[in-house]
PDB file of C-alpha atoms in Angstrom:
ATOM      1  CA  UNK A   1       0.000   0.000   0.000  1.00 91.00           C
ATOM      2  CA  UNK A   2       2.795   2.654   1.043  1.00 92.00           C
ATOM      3  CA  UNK A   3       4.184   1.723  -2.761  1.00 93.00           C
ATOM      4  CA  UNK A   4       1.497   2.404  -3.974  1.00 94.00           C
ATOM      5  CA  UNK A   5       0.751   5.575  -2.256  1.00 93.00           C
ATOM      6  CA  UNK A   6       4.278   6.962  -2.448  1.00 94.00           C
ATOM      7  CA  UNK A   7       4.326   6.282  -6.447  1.00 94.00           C
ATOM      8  CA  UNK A   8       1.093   8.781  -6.235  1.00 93.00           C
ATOM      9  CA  UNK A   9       2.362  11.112  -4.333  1.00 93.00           C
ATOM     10  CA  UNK A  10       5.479  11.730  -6.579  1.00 93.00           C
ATOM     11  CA  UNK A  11       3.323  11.975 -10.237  1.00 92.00           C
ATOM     12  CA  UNK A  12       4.781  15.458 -11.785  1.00 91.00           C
ATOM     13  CA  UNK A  13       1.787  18.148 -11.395  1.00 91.00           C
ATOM     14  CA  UNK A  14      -0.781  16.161  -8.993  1.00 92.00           C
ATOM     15  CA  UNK A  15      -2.835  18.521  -6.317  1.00 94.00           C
ATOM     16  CA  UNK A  16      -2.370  16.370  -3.358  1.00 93.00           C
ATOM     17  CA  UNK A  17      -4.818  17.887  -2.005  1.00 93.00           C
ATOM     18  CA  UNK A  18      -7.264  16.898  -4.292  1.00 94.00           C
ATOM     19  CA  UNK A  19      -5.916  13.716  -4.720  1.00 94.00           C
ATOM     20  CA  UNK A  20      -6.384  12.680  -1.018  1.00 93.00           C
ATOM     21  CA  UNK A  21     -10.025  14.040  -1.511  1.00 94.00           C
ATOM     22  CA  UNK A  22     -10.208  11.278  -4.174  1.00 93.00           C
ATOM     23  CA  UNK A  23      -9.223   8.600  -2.835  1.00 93.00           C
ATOM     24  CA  UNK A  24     -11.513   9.086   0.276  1.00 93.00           C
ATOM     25  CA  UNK A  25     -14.641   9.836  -2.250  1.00 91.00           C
ATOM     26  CA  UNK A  26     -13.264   6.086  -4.074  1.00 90.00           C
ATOM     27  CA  UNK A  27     -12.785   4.464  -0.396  1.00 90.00           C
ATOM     28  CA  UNK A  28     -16.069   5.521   0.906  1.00 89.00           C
ATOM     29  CA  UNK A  29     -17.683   4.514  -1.880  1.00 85.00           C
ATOM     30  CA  UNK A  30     -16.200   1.103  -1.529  1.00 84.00           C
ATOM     31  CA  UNK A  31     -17.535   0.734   1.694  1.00 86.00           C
ATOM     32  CA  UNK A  32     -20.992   2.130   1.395  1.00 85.00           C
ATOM     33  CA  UNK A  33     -22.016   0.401  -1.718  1.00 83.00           C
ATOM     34  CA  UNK A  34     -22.039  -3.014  -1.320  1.00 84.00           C
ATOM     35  CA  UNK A  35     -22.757  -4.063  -4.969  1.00 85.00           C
ATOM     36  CA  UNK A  36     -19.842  -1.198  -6.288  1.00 83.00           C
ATOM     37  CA  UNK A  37     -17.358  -3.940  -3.869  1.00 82.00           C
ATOM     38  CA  UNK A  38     -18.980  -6.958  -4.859  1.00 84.00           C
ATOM     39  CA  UNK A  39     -18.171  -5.767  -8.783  1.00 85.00           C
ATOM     40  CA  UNK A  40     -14.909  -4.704  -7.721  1.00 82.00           C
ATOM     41  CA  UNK A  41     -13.682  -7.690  -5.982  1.00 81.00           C
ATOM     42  CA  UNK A  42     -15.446 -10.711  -7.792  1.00 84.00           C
ATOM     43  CA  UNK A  43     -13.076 -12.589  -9.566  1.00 84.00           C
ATOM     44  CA  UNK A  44     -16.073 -13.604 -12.098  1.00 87.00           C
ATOM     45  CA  UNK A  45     -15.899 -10.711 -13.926  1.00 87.00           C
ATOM     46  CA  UNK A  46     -13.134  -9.201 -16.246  1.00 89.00           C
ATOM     47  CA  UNK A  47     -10.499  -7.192 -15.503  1.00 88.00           C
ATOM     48  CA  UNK A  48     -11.562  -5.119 -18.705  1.00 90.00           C
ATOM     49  CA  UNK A  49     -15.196  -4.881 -17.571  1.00 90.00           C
ATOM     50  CA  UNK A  50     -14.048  -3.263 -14.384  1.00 88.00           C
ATOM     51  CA  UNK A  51     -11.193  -0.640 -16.185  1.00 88.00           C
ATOM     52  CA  UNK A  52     -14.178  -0.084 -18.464  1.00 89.00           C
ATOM     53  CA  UNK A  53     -16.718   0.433 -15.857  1.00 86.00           C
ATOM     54  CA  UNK A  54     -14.246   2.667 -13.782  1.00 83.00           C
ATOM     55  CA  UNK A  55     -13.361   4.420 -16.373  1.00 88.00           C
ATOM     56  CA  UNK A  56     -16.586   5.667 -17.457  1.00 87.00           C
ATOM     57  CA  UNK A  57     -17.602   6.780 -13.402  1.00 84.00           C
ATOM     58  CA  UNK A  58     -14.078   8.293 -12.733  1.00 85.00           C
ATOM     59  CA  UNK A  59     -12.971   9.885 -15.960  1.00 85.00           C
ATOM     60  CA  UNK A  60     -13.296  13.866 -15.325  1.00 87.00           C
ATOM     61  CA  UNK A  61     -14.245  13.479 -11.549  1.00 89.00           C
ATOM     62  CA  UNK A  62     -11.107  12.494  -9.838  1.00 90.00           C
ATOM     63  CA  UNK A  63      -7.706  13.619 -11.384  1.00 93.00           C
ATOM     64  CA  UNK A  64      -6.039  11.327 -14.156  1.00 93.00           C
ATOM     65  CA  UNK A  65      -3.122  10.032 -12.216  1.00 94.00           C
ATOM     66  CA  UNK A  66      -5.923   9.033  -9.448  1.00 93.00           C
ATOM     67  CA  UNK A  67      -7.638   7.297 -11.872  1.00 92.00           C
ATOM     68  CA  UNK A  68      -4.996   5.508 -13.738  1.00 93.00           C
ATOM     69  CA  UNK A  69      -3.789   4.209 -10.011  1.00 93.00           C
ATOM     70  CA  UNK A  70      -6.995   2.594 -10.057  1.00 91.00           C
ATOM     71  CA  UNK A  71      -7.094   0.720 -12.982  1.00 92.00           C
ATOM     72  CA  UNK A  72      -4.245  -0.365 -12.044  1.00 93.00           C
ATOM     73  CA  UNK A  73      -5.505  -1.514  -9.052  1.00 92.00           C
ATOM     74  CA  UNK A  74      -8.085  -3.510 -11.068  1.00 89.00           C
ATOM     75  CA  UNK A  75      -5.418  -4.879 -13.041  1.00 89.00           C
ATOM     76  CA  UNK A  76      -3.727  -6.379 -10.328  1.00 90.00           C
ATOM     77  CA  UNK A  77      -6.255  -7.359  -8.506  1.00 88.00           C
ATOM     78  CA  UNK A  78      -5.356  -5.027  -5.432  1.00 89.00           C
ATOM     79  CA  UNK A  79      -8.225  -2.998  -5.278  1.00 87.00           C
ATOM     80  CA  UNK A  80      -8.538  -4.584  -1.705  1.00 87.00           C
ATOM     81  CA  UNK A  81      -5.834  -2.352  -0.319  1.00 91.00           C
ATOM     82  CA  UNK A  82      -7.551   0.916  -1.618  1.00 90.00           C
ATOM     83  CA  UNK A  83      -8.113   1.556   2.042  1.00 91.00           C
ATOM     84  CA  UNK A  84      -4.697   1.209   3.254  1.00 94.00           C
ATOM     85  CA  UNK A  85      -3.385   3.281   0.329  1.00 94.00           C
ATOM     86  CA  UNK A  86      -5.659   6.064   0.748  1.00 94.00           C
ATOM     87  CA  UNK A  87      -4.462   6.271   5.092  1.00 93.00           C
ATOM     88  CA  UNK A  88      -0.678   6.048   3.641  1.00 93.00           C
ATOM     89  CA  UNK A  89      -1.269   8.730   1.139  1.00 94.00           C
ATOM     90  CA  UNK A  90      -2.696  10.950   3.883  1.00 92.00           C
ATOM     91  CA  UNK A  91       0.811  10.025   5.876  1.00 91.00           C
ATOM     92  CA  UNK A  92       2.606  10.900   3.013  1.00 92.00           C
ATOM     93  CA  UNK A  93       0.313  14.119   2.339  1.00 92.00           C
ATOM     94  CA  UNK A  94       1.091  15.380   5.756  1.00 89.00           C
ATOM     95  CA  UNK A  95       4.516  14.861   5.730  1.00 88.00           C
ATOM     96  CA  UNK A  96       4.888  16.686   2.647  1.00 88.00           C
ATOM     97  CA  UNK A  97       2.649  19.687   3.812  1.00 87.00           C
ATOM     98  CA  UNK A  98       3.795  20.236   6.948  1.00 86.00           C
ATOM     99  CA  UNK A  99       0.145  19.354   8.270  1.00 85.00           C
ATOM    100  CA  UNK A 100      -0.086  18.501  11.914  1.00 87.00           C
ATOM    101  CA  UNK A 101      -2.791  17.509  13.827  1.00 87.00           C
ATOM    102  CA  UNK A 102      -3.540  18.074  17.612  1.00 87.00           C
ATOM    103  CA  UNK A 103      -5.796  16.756  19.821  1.00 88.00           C
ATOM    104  CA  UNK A 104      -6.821  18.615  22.782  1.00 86.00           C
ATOM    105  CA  UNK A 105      -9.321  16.809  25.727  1.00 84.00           C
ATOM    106  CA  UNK A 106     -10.758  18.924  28.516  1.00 82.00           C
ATOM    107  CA  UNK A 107     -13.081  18.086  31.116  1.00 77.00           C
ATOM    108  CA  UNK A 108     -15.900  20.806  30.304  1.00 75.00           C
ATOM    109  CA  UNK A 109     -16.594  23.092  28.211  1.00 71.00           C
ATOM    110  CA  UNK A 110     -14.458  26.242  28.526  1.00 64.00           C
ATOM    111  CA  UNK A 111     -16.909  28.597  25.778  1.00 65.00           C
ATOM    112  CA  UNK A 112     -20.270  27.266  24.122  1.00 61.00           C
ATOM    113  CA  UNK A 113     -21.486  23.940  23.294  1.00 61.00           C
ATOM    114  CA  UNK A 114     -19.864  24.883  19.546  1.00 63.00           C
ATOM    115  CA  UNK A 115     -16.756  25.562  20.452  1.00 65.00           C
ATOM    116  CA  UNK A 116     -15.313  23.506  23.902  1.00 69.00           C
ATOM    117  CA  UNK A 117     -12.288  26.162  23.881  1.00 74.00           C
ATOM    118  CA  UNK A 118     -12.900  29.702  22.316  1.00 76.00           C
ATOM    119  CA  UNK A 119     -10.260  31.138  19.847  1.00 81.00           C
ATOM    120  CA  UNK A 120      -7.805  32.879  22.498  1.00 83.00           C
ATOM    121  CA  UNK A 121      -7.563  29.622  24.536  1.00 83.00           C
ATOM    122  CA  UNK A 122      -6.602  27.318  20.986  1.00 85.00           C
ATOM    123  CA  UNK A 123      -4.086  29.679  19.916  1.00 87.00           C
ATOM    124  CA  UNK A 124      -2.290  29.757  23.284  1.00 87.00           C
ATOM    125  CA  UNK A 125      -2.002  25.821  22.933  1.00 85.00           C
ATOM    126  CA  UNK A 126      -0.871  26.731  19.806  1.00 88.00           C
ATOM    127  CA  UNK A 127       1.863  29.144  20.194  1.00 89.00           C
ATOM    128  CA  UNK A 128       2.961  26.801  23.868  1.00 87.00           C
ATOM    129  CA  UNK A 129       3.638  23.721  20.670  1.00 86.00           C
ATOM    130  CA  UNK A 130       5.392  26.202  18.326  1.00 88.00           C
ATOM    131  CA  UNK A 131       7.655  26.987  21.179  1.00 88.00           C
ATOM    132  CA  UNK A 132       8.204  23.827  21.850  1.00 85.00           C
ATOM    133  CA  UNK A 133       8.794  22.193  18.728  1.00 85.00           C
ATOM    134  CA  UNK A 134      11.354  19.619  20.298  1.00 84.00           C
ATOM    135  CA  UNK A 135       9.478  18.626  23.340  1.00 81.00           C
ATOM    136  CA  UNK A 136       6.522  16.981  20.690  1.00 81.00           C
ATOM    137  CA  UNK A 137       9.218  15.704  18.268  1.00 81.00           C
ATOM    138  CA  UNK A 138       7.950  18.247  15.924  1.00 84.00           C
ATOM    139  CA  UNK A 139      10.746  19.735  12.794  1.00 83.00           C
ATOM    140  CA  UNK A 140      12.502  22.494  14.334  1.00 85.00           C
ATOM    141  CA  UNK A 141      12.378  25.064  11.134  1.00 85.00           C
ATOM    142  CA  UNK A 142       9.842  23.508   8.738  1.00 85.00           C
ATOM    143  CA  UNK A 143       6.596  25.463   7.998  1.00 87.00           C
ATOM    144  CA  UNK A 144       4.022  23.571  10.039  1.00 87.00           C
ATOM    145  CA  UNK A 145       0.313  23.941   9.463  1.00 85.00           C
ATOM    146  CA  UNK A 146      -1.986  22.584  12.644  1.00 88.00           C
ATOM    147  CA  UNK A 147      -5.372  21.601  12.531  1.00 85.00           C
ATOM    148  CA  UNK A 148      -7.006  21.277  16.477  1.00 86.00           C
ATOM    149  CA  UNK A 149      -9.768  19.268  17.349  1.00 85.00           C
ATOM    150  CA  UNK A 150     -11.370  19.969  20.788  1.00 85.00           C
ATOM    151  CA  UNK A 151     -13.482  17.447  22.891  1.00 85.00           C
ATOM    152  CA  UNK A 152     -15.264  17.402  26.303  1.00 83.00           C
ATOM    153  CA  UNK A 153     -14.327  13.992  28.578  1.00 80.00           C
ATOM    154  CA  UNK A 154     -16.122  15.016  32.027  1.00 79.00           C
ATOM    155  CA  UNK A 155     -13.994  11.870  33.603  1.00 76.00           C
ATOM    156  CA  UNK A 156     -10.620  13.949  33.545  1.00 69.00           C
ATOM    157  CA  UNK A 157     -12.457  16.292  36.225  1.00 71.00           C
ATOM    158  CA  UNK A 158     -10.223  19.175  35.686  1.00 74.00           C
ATOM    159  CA  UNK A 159      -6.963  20.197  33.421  1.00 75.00           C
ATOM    160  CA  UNK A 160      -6.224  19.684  29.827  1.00 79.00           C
ATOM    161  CA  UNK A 161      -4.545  16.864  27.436  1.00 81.00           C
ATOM    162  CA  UNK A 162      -2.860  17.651  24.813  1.00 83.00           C
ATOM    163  CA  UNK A 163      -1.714  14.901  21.957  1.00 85.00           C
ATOM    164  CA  UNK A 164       0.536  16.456  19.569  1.00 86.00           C
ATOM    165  CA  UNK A 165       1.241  13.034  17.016  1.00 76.00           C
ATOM    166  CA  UNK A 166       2.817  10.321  19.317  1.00 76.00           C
ATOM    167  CA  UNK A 167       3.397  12.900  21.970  1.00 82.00           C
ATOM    168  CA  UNK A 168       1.087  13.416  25.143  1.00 79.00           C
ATOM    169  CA  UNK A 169       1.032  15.949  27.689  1.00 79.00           C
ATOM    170  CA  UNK A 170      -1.592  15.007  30.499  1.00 75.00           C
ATOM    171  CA  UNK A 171      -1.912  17.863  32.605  1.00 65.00           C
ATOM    172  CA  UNK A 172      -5.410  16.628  34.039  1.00 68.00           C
ATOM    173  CA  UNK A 173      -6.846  15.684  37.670  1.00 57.00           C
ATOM    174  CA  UNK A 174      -7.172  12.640  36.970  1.00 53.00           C
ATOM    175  CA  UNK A 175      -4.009  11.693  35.746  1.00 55.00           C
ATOM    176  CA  UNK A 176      -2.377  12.973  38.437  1.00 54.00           C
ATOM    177  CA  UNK A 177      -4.596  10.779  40.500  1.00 54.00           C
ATOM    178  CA  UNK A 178      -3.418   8.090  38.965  1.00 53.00           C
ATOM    179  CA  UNK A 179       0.295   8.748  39.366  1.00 50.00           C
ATOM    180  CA  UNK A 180       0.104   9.409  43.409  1.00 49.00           C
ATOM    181  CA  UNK A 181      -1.984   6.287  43.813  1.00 47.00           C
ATOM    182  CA  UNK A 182       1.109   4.658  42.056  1.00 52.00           C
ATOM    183  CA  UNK A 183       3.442   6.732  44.320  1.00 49.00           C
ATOM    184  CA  UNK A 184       1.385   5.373  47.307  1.00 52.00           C
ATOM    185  CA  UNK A 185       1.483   1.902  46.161  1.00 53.00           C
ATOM    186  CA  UNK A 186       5.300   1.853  46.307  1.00 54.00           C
ATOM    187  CA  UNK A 187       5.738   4.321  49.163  1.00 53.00           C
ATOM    188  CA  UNK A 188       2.925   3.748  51.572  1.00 57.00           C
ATOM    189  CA  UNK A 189       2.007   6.341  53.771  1.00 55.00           C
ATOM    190  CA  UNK A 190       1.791   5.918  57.887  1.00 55.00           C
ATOM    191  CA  UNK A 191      -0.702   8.306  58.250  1.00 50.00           C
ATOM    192  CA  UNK A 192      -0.748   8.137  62.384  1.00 54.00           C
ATOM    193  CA  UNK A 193       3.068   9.117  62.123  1.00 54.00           C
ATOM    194  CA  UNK A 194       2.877  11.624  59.557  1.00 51.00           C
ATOM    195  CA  UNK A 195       0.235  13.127  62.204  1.00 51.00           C
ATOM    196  CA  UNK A 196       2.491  12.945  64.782  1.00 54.00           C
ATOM    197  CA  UNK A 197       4.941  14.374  64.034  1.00 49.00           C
TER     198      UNK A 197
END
């Protein structure tokens, strides 16, 4: 699949852009139209049936080196790894585009029920990742683009979490909780003597 996806990714002239929107149009269809994957996968019918029948409901709607992926695809008989192309192209996308994604988790909502965290708040997460670029294993100089997504988890009680690719910072109640329980479990406390004296 990552072949498949990188070959994409480097075809002189593509909008990757566009070309992720594609795929995902191609890969949802796949999996919401059971006949469309039944067509696509049956072994019963021609390879040249298929290129012909995807060629006539692509051609013009997704971009020619999108398209010619897929036939050969069809050709091959690997149109069962569409999926896994289409999540490596995205890999591949963001790479290329600087495009990072952050995931913030907060135990109530901090604005209105449409936005958890109001614009202010975001952008001082923000600016607190730019700064520390190293800390989330981020590129120190490239041109980074971020794209935050904000949800309520009422079981964190209080604080803020903050996933940043395979980076966490856990700055909430409740995992601090969890780490002095652990503390206590190793270091128990004598509660009568620590009152004493």
């Amino acid at each position: 699949a990552h072949n498949y996806a990188l070959a994409l990714s480097q075809v002189s002239g593509l909008n990757l852009e566009q070309a992720e929107e594609d795929l995902h149009a191609i890969r949802d269809a796949l999996r919401s139209d059971e006949k469309f994957s039944i067509f696509v996968q049956s072994p019963s019918i021609s390879r040249a049936t298929k290129r012909k029948a995807f060629t006539a409901a692509l051609d013009g709607k997704v971009q020619k080196a999108v398209l010619s992926m897929c036939l050969i695809l069809v050709e091959r008989r690997r149109m069962r790894f569409l999926p896994e192309i289409f999540v490596s192209f995205r890999h591949i996308v963001d790479e290329i585009l600087g495009r990072i994604y952050v995931d913030v988790l907060i135990a109530k909502n901090l604005n209105t029920e449409q936005a958890p965290l109001d614009d202010a708040l975001k952008q001082a997460i923000l600016d607190k990742i730019e700064k520390n670029r190293s800390a989330f294993g981020l590129h120190p100089t490239k041109k980074l683009n971020y794209t935050m997504s904000v949800k309520v988890n009422p079981e964190l009680l209080a604080g803020i979490s903050v996933r940043v690719a395979d980076y966490i910072f856990d700055g909430t109640v409740a995992r601090n909780l969890i780490h002095w329980h652990d503390v206590a479990a190793v270091h128990p406390l004598d509660v009568s003597k620590a009152f004493s004296d």
